[in-house]
PDB file of C-alpha atoms in Angstrom:
ATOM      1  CA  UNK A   8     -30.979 -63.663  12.540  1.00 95.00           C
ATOM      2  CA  UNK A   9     -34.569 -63.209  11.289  1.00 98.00           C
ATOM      3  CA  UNK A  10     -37.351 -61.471  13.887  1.00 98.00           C
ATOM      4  CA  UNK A  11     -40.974 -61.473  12.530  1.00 98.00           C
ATOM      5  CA  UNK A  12     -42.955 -59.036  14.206  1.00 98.00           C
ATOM      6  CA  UNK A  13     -46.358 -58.777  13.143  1.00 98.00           C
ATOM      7  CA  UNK A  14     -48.448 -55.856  13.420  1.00 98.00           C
ATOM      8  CA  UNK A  15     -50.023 -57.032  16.652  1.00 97.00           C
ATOM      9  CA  UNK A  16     -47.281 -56.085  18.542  1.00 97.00           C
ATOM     10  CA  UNK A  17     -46.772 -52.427  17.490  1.00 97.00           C
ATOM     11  CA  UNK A  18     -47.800 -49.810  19.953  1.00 98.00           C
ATOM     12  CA  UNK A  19     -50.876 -48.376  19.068  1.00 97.00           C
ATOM     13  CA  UNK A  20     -51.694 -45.129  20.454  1.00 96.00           C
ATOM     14  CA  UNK A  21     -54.294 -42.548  19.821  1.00 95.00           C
ATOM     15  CA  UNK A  22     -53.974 -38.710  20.792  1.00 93.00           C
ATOM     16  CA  UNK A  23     -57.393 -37.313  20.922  1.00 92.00           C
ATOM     17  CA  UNK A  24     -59.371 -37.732  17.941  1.00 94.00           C
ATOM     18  CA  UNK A  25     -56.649 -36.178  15.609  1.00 96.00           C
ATOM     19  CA  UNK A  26     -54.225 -38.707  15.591  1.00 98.00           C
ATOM     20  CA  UNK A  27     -53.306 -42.205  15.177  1.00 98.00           C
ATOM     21  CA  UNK A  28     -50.271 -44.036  15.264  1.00 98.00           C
ATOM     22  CA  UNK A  29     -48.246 -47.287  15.087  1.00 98.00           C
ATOM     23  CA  UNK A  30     -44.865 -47.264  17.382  1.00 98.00           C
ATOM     24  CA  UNK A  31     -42.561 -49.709  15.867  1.00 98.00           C
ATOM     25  CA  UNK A  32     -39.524 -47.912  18.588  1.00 98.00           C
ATOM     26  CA  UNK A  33     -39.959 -47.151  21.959  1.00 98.00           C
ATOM     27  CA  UNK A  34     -41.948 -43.839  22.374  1.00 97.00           C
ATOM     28  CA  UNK A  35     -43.493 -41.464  23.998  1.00 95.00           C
ATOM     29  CA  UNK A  36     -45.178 -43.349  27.089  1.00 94.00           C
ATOM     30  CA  UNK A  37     -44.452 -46.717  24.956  1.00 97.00           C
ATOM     31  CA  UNK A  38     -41.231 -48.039  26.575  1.00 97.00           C
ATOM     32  CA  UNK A  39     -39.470 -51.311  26.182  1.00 97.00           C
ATOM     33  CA  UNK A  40     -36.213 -51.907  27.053  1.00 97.00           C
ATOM     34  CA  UNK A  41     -35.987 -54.613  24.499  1.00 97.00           C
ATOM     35  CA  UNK A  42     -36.851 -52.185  21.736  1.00 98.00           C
ATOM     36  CA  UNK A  43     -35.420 -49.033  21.589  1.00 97.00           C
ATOM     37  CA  UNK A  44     -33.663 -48.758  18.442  1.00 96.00           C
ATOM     38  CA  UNK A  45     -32.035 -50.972  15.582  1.00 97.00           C
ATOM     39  CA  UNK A  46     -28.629 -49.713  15.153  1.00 96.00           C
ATOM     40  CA  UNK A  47     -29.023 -46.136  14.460  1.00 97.00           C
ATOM     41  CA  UNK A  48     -32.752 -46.204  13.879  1.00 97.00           C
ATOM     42  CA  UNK A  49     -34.223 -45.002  16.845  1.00 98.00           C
ATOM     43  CA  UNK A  50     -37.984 -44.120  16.169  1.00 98.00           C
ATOM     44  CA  UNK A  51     -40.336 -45.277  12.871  1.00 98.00           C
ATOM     45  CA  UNK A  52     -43.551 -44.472  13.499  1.00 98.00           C
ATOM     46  CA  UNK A  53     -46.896 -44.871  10.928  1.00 98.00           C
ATOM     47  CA  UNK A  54     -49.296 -41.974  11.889  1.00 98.00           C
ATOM     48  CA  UNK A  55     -52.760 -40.886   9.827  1.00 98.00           C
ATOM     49  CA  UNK A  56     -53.362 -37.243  10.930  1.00 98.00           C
ATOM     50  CA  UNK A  57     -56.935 -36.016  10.837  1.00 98.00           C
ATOM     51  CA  UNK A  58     -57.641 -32.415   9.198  1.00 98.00           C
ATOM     52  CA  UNK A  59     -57.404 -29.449  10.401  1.00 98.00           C
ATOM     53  CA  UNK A  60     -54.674 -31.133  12.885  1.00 97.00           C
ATOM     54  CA  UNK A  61     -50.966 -31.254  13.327  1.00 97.00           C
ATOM     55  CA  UNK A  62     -48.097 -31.411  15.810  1.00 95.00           C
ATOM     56  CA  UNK A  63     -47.417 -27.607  17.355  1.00 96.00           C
ATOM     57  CA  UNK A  64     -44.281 -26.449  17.801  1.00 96.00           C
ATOM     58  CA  UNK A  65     -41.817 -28.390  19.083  1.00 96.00           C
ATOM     59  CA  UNK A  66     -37.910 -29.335  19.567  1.00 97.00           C
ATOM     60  CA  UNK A  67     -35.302 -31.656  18.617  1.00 96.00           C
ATOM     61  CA  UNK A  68     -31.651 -31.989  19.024  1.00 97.00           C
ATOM     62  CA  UNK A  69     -29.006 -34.189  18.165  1.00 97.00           C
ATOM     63  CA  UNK A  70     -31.434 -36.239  15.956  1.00 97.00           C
ATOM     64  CA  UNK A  71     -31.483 -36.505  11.961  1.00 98.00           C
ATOM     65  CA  UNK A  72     -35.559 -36.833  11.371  1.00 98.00           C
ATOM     66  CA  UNK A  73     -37.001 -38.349   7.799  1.00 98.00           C
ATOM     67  CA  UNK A  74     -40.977 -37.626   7.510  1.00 98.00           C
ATOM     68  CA  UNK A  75     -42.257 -39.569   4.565  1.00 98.00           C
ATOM     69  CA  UNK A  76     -45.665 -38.457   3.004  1.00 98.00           C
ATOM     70  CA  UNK A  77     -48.014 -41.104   1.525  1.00 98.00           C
ATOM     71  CA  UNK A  78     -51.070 -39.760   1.459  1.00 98.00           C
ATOM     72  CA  UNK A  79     -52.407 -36.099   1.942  1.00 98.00           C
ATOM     73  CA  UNK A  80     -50.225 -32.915   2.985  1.00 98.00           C
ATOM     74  CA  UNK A  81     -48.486 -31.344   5.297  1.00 98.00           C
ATOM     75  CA  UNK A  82     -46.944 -28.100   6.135  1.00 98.00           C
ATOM     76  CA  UNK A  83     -43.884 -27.764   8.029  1.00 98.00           C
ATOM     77  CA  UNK A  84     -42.475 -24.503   9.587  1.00 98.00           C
ATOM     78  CA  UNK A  85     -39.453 -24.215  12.045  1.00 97.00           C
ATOM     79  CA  UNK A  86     -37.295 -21.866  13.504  1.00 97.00           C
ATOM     80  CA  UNK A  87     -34.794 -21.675  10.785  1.00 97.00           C
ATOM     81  CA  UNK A  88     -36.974 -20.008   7.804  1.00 97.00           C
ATOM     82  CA  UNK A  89     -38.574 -23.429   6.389  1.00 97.00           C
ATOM     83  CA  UNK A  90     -42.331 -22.436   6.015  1.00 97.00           C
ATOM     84  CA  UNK A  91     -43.465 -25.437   2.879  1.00 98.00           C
ATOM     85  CA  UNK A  92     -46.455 -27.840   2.073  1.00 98.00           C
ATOM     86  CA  UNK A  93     -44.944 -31.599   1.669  1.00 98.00           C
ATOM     87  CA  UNK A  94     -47.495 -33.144  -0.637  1.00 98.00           C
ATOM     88  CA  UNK A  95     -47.946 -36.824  -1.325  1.00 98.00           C
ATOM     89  CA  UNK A  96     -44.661 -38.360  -2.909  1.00 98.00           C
ATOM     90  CA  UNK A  97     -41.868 -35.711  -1.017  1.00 98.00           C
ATOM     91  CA  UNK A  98     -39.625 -36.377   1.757  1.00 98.00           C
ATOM     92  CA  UNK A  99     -38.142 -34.267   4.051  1.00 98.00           C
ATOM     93  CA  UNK A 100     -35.123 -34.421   6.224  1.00 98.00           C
ATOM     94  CA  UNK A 101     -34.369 -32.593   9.256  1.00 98.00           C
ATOM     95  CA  UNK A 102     -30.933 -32.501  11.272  1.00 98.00           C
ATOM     96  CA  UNK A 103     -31.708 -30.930  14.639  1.00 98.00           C
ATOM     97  CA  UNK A 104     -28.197 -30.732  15.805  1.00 97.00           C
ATOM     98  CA  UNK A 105     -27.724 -28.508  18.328  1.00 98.00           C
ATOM     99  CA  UNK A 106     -30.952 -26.855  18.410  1.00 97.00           C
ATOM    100  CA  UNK A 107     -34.391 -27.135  16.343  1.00 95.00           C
ATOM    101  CA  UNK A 108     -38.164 -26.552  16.225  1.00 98.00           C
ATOM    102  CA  UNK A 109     -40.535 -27.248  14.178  1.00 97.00           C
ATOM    103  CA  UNK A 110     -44.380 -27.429  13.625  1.00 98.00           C
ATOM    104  CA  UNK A 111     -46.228 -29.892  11.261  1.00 97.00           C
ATOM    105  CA  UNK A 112     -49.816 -29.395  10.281  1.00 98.00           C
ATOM    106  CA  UNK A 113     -52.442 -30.850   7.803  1.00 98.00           C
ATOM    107  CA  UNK A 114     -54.258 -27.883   6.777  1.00 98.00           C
ATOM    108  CA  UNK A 115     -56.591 -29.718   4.783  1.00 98.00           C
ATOM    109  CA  UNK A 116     -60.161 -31.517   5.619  1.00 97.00           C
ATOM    110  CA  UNK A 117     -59.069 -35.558   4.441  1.00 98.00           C
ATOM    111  CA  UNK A 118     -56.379 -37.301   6.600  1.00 98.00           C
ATOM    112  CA  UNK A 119     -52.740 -37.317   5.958  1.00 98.00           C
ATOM    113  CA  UNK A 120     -50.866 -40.769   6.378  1.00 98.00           C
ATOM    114  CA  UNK A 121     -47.056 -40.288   7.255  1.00 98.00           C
ATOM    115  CA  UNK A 122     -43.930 -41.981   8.369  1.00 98.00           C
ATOM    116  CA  UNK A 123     -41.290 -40.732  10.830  1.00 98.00           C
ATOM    117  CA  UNK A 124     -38.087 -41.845  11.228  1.00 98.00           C
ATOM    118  CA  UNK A 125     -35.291 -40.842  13.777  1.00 98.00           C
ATOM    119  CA  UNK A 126     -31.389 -41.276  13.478  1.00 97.00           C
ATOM    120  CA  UNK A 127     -29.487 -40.796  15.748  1.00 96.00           C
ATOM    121  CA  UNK A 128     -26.539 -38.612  13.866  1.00 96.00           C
ATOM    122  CA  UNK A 129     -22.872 -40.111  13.053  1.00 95.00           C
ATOM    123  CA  UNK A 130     -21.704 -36.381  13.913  1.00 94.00           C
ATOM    124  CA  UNK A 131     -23.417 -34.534  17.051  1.00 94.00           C
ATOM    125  CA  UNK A 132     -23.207 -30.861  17.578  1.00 96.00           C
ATOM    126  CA  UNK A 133     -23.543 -30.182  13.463  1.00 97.00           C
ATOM    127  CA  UNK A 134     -26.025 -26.746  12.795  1.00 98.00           C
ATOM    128  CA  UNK A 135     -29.516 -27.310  12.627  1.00 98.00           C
ATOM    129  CA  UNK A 136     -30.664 -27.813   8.782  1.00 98.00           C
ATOM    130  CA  UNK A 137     -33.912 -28.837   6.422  1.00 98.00           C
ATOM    131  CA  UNK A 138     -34.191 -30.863   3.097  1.00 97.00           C
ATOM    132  CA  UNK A 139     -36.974 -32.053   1.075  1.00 96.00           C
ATOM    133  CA  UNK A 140     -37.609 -33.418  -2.118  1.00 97.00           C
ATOM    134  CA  UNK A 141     -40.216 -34.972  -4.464  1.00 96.00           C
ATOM    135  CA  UNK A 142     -39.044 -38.385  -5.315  1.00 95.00           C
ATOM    136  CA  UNK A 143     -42.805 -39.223  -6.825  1.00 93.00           C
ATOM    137  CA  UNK A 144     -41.874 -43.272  -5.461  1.00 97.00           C
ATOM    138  CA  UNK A 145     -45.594 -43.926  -4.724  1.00 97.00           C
ATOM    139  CA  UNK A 146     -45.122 -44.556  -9.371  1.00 96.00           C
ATOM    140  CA  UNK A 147     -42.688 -47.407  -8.187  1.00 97.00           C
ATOM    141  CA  UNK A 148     -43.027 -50.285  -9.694  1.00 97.00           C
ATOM    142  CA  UNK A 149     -41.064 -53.595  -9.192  1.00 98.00           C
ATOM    143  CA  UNK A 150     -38.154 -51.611  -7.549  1.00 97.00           C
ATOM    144  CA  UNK A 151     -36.113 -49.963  -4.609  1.00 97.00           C
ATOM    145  CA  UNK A 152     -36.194 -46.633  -4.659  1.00 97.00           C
ATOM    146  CA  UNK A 153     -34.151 -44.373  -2.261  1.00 97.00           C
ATOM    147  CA  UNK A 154     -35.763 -42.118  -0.043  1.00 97.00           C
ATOM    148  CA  UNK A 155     -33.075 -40.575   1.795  1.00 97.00           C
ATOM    149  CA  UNK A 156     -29.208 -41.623   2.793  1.00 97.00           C
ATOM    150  CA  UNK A 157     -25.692 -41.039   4.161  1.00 95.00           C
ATOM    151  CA  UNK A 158     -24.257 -43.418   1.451  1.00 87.00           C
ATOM    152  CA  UNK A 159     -22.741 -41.089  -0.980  1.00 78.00           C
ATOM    153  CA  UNK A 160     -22.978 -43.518  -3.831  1.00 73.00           C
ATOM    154  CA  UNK A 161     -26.496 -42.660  -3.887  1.00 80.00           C
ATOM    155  CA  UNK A 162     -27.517 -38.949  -5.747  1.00 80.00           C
ATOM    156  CA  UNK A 163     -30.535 -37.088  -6.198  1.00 90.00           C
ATOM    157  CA  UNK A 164     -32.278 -38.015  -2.646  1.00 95.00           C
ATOM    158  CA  UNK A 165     -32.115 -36.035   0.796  1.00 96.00           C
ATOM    159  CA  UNK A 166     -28.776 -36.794   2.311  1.00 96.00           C
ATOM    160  CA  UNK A 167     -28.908 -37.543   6.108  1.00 97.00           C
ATOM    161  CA  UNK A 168     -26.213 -37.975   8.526  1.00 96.00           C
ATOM    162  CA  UNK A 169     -26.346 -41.441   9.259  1.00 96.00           C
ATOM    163  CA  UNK A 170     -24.296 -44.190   7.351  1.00 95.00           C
ATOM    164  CA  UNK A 171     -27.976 -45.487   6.646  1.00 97.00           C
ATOM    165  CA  UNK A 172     -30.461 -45.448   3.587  1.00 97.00           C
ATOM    166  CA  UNK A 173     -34.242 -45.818   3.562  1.00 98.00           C
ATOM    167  CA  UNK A 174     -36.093 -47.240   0.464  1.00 98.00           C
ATOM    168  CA  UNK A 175     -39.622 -47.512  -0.700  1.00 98.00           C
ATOM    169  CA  UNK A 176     -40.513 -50.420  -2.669  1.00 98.00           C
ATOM    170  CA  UNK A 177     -42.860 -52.139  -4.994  1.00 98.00           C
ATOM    171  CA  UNK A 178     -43.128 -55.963  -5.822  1.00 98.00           C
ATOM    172  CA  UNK A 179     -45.734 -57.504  -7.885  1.00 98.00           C
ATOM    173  CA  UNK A 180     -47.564 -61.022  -6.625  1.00 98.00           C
ATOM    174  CA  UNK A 181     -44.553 -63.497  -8.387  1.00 98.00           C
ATOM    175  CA  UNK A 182     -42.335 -61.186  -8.388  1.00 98.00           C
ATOM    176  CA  UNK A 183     -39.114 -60.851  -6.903  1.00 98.00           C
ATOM    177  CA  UNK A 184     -36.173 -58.473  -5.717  1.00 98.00           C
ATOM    178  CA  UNK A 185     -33.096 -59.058  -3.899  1.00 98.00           C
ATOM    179  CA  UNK A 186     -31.252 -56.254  -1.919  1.00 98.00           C
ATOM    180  CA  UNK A 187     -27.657 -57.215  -1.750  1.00 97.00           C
ATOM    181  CA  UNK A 188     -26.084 -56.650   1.899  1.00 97.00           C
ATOM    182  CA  UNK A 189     -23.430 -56.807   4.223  1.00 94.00           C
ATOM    183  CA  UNK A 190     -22.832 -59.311   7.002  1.00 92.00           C
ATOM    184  CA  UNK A 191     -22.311 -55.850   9.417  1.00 93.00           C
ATOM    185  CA  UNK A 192     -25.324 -54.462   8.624  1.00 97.00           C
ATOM    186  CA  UNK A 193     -28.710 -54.683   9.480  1.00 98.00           C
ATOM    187  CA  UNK A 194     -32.258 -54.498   7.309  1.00 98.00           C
ATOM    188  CA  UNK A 195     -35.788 -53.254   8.525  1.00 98.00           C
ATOM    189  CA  UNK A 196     -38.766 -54.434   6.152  1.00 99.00           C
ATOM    190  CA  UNK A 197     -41.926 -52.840   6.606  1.00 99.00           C
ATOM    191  CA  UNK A 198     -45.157 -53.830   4.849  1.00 98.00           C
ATOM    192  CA  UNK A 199     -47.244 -50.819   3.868  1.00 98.00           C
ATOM    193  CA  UNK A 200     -49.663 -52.830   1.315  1.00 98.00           C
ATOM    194  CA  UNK A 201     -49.809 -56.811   0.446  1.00 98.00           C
ATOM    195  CA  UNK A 202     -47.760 -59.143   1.936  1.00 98.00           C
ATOM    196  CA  UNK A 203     -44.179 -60.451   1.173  1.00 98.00           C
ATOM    197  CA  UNK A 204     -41.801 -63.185   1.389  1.00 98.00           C
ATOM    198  CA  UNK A 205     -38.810 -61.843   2.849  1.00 98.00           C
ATOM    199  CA  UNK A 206     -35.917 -64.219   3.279  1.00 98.00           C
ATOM    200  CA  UNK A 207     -38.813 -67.264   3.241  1.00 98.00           C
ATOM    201  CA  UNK A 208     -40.357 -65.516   6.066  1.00 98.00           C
ATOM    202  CA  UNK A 209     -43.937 -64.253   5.256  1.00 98.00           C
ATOM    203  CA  UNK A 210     -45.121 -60.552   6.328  1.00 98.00           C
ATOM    204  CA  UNK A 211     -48.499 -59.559   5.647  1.00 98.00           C
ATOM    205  CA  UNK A 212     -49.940 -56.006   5.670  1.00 98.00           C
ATOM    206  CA  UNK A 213     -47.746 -53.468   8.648  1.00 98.00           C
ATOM    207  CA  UNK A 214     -45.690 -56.322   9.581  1.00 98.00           C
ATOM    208  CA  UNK A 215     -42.121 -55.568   9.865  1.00 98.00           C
ATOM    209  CA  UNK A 216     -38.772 -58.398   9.745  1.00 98.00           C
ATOM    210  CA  UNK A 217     -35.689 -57.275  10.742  1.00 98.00           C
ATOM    211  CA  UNK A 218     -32.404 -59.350   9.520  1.00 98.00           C
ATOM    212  CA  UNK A 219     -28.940 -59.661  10.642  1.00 97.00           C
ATOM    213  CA  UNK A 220     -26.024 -61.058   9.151  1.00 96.00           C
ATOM    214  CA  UNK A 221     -27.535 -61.758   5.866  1.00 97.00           C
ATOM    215  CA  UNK A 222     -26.010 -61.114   2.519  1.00 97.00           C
ATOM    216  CA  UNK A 223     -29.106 -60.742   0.549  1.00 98.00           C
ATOM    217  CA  UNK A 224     -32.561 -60.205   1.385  1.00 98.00           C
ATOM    218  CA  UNK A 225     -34.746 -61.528  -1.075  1.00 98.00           C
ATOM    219  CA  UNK A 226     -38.810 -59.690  -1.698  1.00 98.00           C
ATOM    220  CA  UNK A 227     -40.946 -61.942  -2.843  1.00 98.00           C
ATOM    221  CA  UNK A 228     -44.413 -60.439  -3.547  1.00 98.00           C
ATOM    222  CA  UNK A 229     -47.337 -63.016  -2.557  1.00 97.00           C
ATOM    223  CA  UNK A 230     -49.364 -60.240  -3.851  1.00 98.00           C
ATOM    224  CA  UNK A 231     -49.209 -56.983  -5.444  1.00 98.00           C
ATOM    225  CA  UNK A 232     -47.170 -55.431  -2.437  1.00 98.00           C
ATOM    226  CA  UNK A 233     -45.168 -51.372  -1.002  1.00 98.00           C
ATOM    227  CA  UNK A 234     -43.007 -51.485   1.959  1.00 98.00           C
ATOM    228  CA  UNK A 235     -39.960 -50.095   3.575  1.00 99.00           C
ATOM    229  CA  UNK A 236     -36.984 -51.240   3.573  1.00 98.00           C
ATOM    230  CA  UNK A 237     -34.120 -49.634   6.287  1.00 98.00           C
ATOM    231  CA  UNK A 238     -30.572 -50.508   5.424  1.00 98.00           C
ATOM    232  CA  UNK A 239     -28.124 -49.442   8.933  1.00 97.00           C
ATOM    233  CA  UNK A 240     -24.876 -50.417  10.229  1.00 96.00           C
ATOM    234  CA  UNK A 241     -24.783 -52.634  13.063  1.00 89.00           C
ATOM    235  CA  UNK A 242     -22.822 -50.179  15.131  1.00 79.00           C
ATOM    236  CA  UNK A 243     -22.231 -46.736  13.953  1.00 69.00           C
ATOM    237  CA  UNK A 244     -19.407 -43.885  15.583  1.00 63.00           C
ATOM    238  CA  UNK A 245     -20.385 -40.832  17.286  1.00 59.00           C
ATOM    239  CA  UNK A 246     -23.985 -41.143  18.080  1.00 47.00           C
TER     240      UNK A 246
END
C-alpha cells in the first residue's frame, strides 16, 4: 500500500498570531477517526513559532516526544532540571512516562520552524527523562541521516523508546536513495523542500506518502529536495 496525501489535506491551525501549524495526526480540536496514528506514531506536527512566543508549561505522560529544530531556537525547561536553548540542527527527546512538564519558548525576535513527533512508548510507566543532541543534518547531503531511534544498531543519536527511527534526508534533482525495509513495517515520507519520487509516486513540497508492505522505498529527487522519513513497526507491544 501507497497513500499520497498532499499538503491540502493537513490540518492547518493557527493559535493567535504566535503560532502556526500543520497537523499531519489527529490533534488538538483536529479529530479524525481515520487518522490518528501510524503504528506507533501518534502526532507529527510542522509548527513556525513567532518571537517572543512559546508553549507554557505543560504535561505529558506515557508519551516519548522528538522536537526537531530547523530553523531558529528554542528553550526548553521542565520539571526535572532541563533548563537549555535547542538551536538549529539539535534534537531533543523527551520520555514523559509517568509524569512530565515542560515549557518551550523562542526567546528570540525571527520565527522558529519545528517538528514534533509523539510515540507512544514500547514500555509505559518508565521515569520521566530528557535527551538532546546536535546532529548538524541540515549539512546533509545525498543521505539518511538518523535523528533519533529505539533500534540499537544505530549510535550517536537520541535513543527513544519506540522500536522506531526518524531520519532527515537530502536528495539532489537525479538523484536517488533507497531505504531498505521490512514487509512488517511501515514508512512516513515527508517533504520539507523540493519534491520527490517516492516509490514512482510524486510528492511535492509538505506532502507526505506513507507505505506498507514494501521492501524498499526508493527517493528520487525531481529537484534538489529535504524530507522526513519515519521508519515504525506495524504493530508494536506495550503501548
Amino acid at each position: 500500500m501507497i497513500k499520497l496525501i498532499p499538503a491540502s489535506d493537513h490540518h492547518a491551525a493557527k493559535v493567535g498570531d504566535w503560532l502556526q501549524s500543520n497537523y499531519l495526526f489527529s490533534f488538538a480540536d483536529y479529530y479524525d477517526p481515520a487518522n490518528v496514528q501510524f503504528g506507533p506514531l501518534r502526532v507529527f506536527n510542522h509548527d513556525r513559532i513567532k518571537g517572543r512566543n512559546g508553549f507554557p508549561s505543560h504535561p505529558h505522560a506515557e508519551m516519548e516526544v522528538v522536537t526537531v529544530v530547523l530553523d531558529g531556537e528554542l528553550t526548553h525547561t521542565d520539571n526535572i532540571g532541563n533548563d537549555v536553548t535547542l538551536n538549529a540542527g539539535d534534537v531533543q527527546r523527551m520520555t514523559s512516562g509517568t509524569g512530565f512538564t515542560h515549557s518551550e519558548t523562542n526567546n528570540s525576535d525571527k520565527d522558529t520552524v519545528i517538528l514534533q513527533l509523539w510515540f507512544l512508548p514500547n514500555k509505559r510507566g518508565l521515569a520521566p527523562s530528557y535527551e538532546h543532541m546536535n546532529l548538524d543534518f541540515l549539512d546533509a547531503r545525498n543521505k539518511l541521516v538518523p535523528l533519533v531511534t529505539g533500534q540499537k544498531v544505530l549510535e550517536n543519536v537520541p535513543f527513544v523508546n519506540s522500536n522506531s527511527t526518524v531520519y532527515y534526508g537530502h536528495v539532489g534533482q537525479g538523484e536517488e536513495i533507497d531505504f531498505k525495509t521490512f514487509k512488517l513495517r511501515k514508512t512516513l515520507v515527508y517533504v520539507l523542500t523540493g519534491g520527490l519520487l517516492v516509490n514512482n509516486v510524486e510528492a511535492e513540497l509538505n506532502d507526505q506518502v506513507r507505505l506498507e508492505d514494501q521492501d524498499i522505498v526508493s527517493l528520487h529527487g525531481n529537484t534538489e529536495a529535504t524530507f522526513i522519513l519515519v521508519d515504525v513497526p506495524a504493530t508494536e507491544v506495550n503501548y
